[in-house]
Short mmCIF file of C-alpha atoms and ligand atoms in Angstrom, two decimals:
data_model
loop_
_atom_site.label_atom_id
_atom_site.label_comp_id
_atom_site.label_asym_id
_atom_site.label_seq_id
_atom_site.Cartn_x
_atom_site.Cartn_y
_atom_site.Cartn_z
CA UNK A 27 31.78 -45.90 4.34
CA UNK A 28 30.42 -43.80 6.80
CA UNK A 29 31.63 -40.64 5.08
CA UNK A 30 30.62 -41.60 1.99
CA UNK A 31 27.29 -41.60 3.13
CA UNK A 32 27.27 -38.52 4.55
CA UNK A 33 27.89 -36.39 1.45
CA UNK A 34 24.64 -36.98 -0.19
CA UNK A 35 22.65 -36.50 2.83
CA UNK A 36 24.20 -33.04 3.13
CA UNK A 37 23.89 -32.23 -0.34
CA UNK A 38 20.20 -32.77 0.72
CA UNK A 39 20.05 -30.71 3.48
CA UNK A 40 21.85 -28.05 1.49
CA UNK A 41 19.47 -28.33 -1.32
CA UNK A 42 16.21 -28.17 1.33
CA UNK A 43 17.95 -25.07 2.32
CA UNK A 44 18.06 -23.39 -0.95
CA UNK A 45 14.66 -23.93 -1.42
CA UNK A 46 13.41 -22.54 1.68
CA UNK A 47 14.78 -19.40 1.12
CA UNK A 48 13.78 -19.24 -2.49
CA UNK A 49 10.48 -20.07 -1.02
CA UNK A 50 10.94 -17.29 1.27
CA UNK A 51 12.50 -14.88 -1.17
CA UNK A 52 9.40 -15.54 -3.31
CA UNK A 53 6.91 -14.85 -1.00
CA UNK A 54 8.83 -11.27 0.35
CA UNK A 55 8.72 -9.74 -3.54
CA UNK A 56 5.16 -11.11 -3.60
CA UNK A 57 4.20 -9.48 -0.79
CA UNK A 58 6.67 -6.16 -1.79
CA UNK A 59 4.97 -6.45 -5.33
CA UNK A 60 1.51 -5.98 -3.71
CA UNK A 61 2.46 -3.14 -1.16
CA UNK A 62 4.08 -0.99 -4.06
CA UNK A 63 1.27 -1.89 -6.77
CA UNK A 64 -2.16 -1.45 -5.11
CA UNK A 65 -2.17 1.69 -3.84
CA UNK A 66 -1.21 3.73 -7.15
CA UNK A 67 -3.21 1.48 -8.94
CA UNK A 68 -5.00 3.37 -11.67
CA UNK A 69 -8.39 2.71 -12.59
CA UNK A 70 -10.17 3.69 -15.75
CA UNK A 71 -13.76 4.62 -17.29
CA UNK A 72 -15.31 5.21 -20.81
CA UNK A 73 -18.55 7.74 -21.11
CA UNK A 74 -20.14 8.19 -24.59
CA UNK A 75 -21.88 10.98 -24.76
CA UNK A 76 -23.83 10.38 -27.86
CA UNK A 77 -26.19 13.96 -28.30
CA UNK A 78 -28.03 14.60 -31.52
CA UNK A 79 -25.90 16.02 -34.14
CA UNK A 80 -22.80 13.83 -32.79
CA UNK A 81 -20.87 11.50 -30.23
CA UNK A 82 -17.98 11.82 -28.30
CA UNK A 83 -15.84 9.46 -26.27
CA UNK A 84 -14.13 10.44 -23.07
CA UNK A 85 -11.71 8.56 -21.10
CA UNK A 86 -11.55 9.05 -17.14
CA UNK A 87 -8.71 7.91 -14.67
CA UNK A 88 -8.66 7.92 -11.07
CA UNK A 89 -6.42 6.36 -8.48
CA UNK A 90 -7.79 3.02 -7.61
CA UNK A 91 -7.15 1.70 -4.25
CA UNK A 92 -6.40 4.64 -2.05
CA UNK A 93 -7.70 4.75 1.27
CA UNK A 94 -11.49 5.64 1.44
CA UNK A 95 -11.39 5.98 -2.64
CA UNK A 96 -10.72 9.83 -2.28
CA UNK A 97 -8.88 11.10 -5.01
CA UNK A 98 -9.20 13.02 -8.34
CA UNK A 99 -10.86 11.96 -10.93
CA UNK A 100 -9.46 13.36 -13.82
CA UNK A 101 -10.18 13.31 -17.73
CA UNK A 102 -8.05 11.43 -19.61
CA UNK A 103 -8.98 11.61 -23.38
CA UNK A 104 -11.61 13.02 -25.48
CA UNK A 105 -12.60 11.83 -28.98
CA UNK A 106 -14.82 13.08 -31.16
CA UNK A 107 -16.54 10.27 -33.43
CA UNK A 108 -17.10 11.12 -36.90
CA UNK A 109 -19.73 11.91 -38.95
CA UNK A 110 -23.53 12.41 -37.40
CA UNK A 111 -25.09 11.45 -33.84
CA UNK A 112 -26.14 7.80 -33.50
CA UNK A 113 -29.95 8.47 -34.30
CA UNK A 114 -29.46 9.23 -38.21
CA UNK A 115 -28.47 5.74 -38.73
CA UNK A 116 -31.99 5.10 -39.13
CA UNK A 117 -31.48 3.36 -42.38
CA UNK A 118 -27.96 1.76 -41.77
CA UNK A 119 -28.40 0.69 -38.06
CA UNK A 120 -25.14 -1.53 -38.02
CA UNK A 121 -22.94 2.06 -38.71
CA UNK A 122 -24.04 3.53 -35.67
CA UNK A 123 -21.98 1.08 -33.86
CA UNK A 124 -19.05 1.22 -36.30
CA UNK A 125 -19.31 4.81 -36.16
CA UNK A 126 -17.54 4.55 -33.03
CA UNK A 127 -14.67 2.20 -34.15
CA UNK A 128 -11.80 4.81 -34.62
CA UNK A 129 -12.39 6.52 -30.85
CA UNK A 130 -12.91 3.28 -29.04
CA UNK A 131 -9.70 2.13 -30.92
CA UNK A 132 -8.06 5.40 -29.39
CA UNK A 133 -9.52 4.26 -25.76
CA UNK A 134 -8.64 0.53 -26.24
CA UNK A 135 -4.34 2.70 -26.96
CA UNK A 136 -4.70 4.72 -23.78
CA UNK A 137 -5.58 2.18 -21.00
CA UNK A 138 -3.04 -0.55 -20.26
CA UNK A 139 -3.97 -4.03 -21.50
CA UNK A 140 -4.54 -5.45 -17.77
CA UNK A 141 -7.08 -2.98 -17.00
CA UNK A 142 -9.03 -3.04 -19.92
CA UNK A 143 -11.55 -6.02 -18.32
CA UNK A 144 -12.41 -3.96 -15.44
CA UNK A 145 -12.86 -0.66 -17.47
CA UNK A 146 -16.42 0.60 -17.43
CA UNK A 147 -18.06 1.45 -20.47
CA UNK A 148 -21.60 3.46 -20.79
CA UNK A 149 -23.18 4.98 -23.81
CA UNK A 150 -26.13 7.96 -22.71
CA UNK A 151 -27.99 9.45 -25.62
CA UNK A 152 -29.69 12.49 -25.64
CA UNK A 153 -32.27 14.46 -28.04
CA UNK A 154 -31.88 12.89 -31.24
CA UNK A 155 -32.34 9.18 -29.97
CA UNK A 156 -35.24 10.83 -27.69
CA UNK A 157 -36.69 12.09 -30.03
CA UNK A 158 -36.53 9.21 -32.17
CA UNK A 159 -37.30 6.78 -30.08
CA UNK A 160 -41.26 8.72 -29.85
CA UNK A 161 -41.49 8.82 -33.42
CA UNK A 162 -40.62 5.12 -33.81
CA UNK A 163 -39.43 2.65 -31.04
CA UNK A 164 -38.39 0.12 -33.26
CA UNK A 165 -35.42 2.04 -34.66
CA UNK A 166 -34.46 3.43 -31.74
CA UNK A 167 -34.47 0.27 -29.99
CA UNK A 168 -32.32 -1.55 -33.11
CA UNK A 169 -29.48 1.64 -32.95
CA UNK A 170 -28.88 0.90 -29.00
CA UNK A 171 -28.55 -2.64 -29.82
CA UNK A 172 -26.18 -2.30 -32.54
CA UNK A 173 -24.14 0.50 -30.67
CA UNK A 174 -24.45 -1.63 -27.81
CA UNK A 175 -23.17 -4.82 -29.50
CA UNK A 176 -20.61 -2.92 -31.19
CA UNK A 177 -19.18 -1.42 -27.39
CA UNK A 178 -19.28 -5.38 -26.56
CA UNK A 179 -17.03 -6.58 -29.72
CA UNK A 180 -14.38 -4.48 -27.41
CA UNK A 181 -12.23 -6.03 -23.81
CA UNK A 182 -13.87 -3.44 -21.69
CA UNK A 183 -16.61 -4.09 -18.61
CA UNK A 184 -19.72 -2.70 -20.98
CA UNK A 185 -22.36 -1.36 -18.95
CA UNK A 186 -25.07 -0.42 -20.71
CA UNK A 187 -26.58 2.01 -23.25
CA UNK A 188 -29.68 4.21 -22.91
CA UNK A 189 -31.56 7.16 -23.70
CA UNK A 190 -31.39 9.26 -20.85
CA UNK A 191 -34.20 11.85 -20.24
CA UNK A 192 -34.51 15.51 -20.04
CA UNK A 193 -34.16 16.73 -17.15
CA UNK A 194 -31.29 14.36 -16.43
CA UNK A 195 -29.94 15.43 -19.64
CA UNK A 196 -29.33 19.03 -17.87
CA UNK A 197 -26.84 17.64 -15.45
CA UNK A 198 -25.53 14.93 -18.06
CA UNK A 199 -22.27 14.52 -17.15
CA UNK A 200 -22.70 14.77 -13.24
CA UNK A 201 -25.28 11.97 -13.58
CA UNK A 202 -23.86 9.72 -16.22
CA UNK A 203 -20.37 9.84 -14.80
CA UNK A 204 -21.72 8.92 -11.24
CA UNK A 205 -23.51 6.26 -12.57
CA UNK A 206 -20.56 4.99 -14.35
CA UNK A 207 -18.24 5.00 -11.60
CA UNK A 208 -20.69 4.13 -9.15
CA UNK A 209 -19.32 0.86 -8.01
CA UNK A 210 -16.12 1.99 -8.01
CA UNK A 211 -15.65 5.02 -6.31
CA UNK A 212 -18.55 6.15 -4.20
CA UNK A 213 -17.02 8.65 -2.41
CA UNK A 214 -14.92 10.84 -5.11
CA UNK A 215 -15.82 14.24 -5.83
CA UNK A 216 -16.52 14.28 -9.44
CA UNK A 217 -15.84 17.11 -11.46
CA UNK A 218 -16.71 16.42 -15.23
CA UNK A 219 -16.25 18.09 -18.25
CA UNK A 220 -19.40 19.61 -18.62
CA UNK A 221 -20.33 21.00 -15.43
CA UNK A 222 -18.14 24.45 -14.03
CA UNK A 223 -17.23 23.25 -10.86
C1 NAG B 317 -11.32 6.82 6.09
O1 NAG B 317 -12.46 6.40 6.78
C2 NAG B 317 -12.25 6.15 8.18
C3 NAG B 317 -13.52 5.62 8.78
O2 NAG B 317 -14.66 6.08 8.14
C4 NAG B 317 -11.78 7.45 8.84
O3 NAG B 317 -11.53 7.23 10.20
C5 NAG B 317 -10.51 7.94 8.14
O4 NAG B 317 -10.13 9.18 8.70
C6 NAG B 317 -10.74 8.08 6.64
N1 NAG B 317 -9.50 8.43 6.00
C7 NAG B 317 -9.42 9.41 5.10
C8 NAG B 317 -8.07 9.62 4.48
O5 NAG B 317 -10.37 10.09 4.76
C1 NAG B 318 -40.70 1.71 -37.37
O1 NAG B 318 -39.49 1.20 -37.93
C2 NAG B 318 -39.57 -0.15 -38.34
C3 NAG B 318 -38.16 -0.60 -38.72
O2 NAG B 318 -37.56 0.34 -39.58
C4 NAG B 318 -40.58 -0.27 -39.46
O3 NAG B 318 -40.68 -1.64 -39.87
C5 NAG B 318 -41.94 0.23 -38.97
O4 NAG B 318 -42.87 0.22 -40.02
C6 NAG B 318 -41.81 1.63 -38.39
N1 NAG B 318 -43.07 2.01 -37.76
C7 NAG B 318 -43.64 3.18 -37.96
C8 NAG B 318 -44.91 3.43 -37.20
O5 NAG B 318 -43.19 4.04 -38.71
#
């Protein structure tokens, strides 16, 4: 009798067993998971740089995580959206912001599905929406919010869209990408596209 009651309570113990060390097993890949996948975890941004006779899309990476945030930010992509800049949609306001369909589709391609939330997105326009936005407020006003509804229809972290000035204009990319990536990386040394560094 004895015995017979013994077997089951063993079969418990055994089974309590298992599942601490599954338990245990679980928690060391977790915590081997995290020390292998933060530290080379890539982080992206978007910049439209939409100037008066057209826009283009450019796609930054940097490595996310690394101590102090100091590492390279480097360009990923560039797209060049078709047809004219944003500011001669004047009459068709709504194809400003589907102008930039095909190059945001090539942006949504290049960064990986699980960092597509937390990927910054900022639209600075130059001249032509300047320019048009002293002639008639109005329009200019109705082009960033259809550009800027159109950025929204997309996963990424959308941060804004605005007519940047002059002067800034002169260090565009400096400025706009710093602004961009602001929260992110304070401390990288950014070298864009447009500047000779
Ligand atoms: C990061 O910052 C700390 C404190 O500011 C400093 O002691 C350390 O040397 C820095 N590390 C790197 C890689 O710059
Ligand atoms: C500005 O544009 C709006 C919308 O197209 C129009 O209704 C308005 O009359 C324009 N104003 C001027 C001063 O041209």
């Amino acid at each position: 009798m004895a015995k017979l009651q013994m077997k089951p309570m063993l079969l418990g113990v055994a089974l309590l067993a298992v599942a601490c060390m599954s338990i245990v097993a679980l928690i060391l890949s977790l915590a081997n998971y995290q020390r292998v996948e933060v530290p080379y975890s890539t982080q992206y941004g978007i910049v439209f740089d939409a100037g008066s006779t057209h826009t283009a899309l450019f796609l930054y990476q940097w490595p996310g995580n690394k101590e102090n945030n100091t590492g390279v930010v480097s360009q990923n992509l560039m797209c060049d959206v078709k047809g004219d800049g944003i500011s001669s949609y004047v009459t068709n306001p709504a194809g400003a912001g589907e102008s930039l369909r095909e190059c945001l589709d090539v942006a949504l391609a290049a960064v990986p599905k699980k960092k597509q939330k937390t990927t910054p997105v900022y639209l600075g326009a130059t001249a032509g929406m300047r320019l048009l936005s002293l002639q008639n407020q109005t329009q200019a006003n109705i082009i960033i919010a259809e550009v800027s509804k159109f950025i929204q229809s997309y996963p990424f972290d959308f941060r804004g869209a605005t007519i940047i000035s002059g002067t800034e204009e002169g260090a565009y990319g400096w400025i706009t990408i710093n602004y961009l990536l602001e929260d992110f990386i304070k401390t990288y040394r950014i070298c864009c596209c447009k500047l000779k560094c």
